[in-house]
Short mmCIF file of C-alpha atoms in Angstrom, two decimals:
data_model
loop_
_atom_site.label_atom_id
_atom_site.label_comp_id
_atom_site.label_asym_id
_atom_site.label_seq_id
_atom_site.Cartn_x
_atom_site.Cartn_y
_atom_site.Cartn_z
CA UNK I 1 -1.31 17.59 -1.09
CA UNK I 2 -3.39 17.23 1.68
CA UNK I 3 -6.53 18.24 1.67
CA UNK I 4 -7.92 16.18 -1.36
CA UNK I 5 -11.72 16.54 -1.96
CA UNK I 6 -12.29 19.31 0.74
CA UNK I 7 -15.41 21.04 0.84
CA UNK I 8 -14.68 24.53 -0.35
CA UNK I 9 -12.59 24.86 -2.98
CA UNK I 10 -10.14 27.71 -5.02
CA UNK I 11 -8.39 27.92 -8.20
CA UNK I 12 -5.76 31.09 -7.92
CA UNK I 13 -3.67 32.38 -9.69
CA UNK I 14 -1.95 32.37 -13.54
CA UNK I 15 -3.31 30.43 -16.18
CA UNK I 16 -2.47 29.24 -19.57
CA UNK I 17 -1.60 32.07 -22.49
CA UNK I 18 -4.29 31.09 -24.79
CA UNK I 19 -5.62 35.11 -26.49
CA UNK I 20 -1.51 35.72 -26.19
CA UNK I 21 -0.84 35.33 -30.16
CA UNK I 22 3.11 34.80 -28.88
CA UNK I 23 2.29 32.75 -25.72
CA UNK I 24 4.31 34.39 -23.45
CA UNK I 25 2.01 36.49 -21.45
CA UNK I 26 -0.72 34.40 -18.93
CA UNK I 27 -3.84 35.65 -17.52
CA UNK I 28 -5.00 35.36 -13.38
CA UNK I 29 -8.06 34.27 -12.48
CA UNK I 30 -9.50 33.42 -9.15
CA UNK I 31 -12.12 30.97 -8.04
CA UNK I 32 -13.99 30.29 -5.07
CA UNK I 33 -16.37 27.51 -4.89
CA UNK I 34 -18.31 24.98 -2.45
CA UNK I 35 -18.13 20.67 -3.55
CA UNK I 36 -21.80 19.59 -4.33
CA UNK I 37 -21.47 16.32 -2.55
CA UNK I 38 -23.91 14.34 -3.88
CA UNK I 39 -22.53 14.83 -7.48
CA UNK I 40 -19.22 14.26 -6.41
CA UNK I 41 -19.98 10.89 -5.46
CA UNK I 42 -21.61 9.77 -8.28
CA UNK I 43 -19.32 11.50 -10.58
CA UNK I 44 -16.99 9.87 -8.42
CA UNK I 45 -17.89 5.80 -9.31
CA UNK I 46 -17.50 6.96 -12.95
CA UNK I 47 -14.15 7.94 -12.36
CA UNK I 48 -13.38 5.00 -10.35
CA UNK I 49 -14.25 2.63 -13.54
CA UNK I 50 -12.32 4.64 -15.93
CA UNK I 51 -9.19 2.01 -16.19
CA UNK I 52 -12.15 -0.60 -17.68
CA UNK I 53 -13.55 2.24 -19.36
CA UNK I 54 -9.99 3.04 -21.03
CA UNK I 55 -9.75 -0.36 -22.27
CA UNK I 56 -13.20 -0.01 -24.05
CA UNK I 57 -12.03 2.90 -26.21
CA UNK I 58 -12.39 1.97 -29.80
CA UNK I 59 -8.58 2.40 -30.09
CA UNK I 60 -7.24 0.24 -27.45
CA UNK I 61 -5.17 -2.09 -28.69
CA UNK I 62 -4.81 -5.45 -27.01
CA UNK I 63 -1.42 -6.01 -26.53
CA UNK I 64 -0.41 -2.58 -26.80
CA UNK I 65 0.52 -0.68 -23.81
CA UNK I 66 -1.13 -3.00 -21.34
CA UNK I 67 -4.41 -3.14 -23.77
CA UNK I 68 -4.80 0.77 -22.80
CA UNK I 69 -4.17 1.45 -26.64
CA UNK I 70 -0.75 3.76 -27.38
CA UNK I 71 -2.09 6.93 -26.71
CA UNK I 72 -2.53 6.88 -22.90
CA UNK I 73 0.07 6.39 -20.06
CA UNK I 74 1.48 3.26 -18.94
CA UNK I 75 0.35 3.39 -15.81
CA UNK I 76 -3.38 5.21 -15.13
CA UNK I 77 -3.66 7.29 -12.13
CA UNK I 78 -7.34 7.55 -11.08
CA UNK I 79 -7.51 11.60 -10.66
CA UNK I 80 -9.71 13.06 -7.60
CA UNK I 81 -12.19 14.64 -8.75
CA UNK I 82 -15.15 16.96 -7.35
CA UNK I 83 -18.04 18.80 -8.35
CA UNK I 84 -18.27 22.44 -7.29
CA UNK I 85 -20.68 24.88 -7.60
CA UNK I 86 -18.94 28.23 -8.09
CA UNK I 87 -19.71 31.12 -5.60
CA UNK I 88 -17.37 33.46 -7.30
CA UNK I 89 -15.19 33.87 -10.04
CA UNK I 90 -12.65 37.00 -10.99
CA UNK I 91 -10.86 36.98 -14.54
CA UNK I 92 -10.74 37.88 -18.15
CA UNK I 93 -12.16 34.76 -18.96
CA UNK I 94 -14.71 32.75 -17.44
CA UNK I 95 -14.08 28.95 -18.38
CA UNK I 96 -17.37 26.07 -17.97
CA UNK I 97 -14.46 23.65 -16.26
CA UNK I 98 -10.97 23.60 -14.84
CA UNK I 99 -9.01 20.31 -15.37
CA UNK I 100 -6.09 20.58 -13.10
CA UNK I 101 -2.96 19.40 -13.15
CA UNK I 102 -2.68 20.36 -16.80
CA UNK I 103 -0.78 19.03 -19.48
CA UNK I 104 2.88 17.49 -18.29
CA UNK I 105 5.18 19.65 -20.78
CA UNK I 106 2.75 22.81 -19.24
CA UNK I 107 3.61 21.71 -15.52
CA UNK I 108 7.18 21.33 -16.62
CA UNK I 109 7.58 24.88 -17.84
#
């Protein structure tokens, strides 16, 4: 990737089956939107403490996993992340967020 925290950004294309009773069949949505800076940075210096933050978490374990308690990764990656204020959106369902990647057994599929 290169372009990480650009200024305008889109979300296209097929998303997870979630009204599919059988999973099979995805829905497409399409998003256009422009990175409230200001947000972003703050938002930002959260993110930035979230390995102490991790460690916090009323089930870490000390001694487990690296004191990051058994239920998160080995190794953290701090994510890039931006706020966006959407300028449009087209799909059968309008979500408040988009957490991207997903899941690693949904990448993997």
């Amino acid at each position: 990737m290169s372009d990480v925290s650009a200024r305008v950004e889109n979300l296209i294309g097929f998303i997870e089956p979630y009204r599919d009773p059988a999973g099979i069949r995805s829905e497409w949505e399409a998003m256009m939107g422009i990175a409230d800076l200001d947000e972003t940075s703050r938002l930002k210096r959260f993110v930035e403490s979230s390995t102490v933050i991790i460690r916090q978490l009323p089930w870490a374990v000390e001694g487990v996993n690296d004191g990051n308690s058994p239920f998160e990764k080995s190794l953290f990656e701090v994510p890039d992340f931006t706020s966006v204020h959407a300028l449009a959106v087209c799909g059968s369902i309008v979500f408040e967020a988009a957490n991207l990647p997903n899941y690693e057994y949904i990448r993997e599929t």
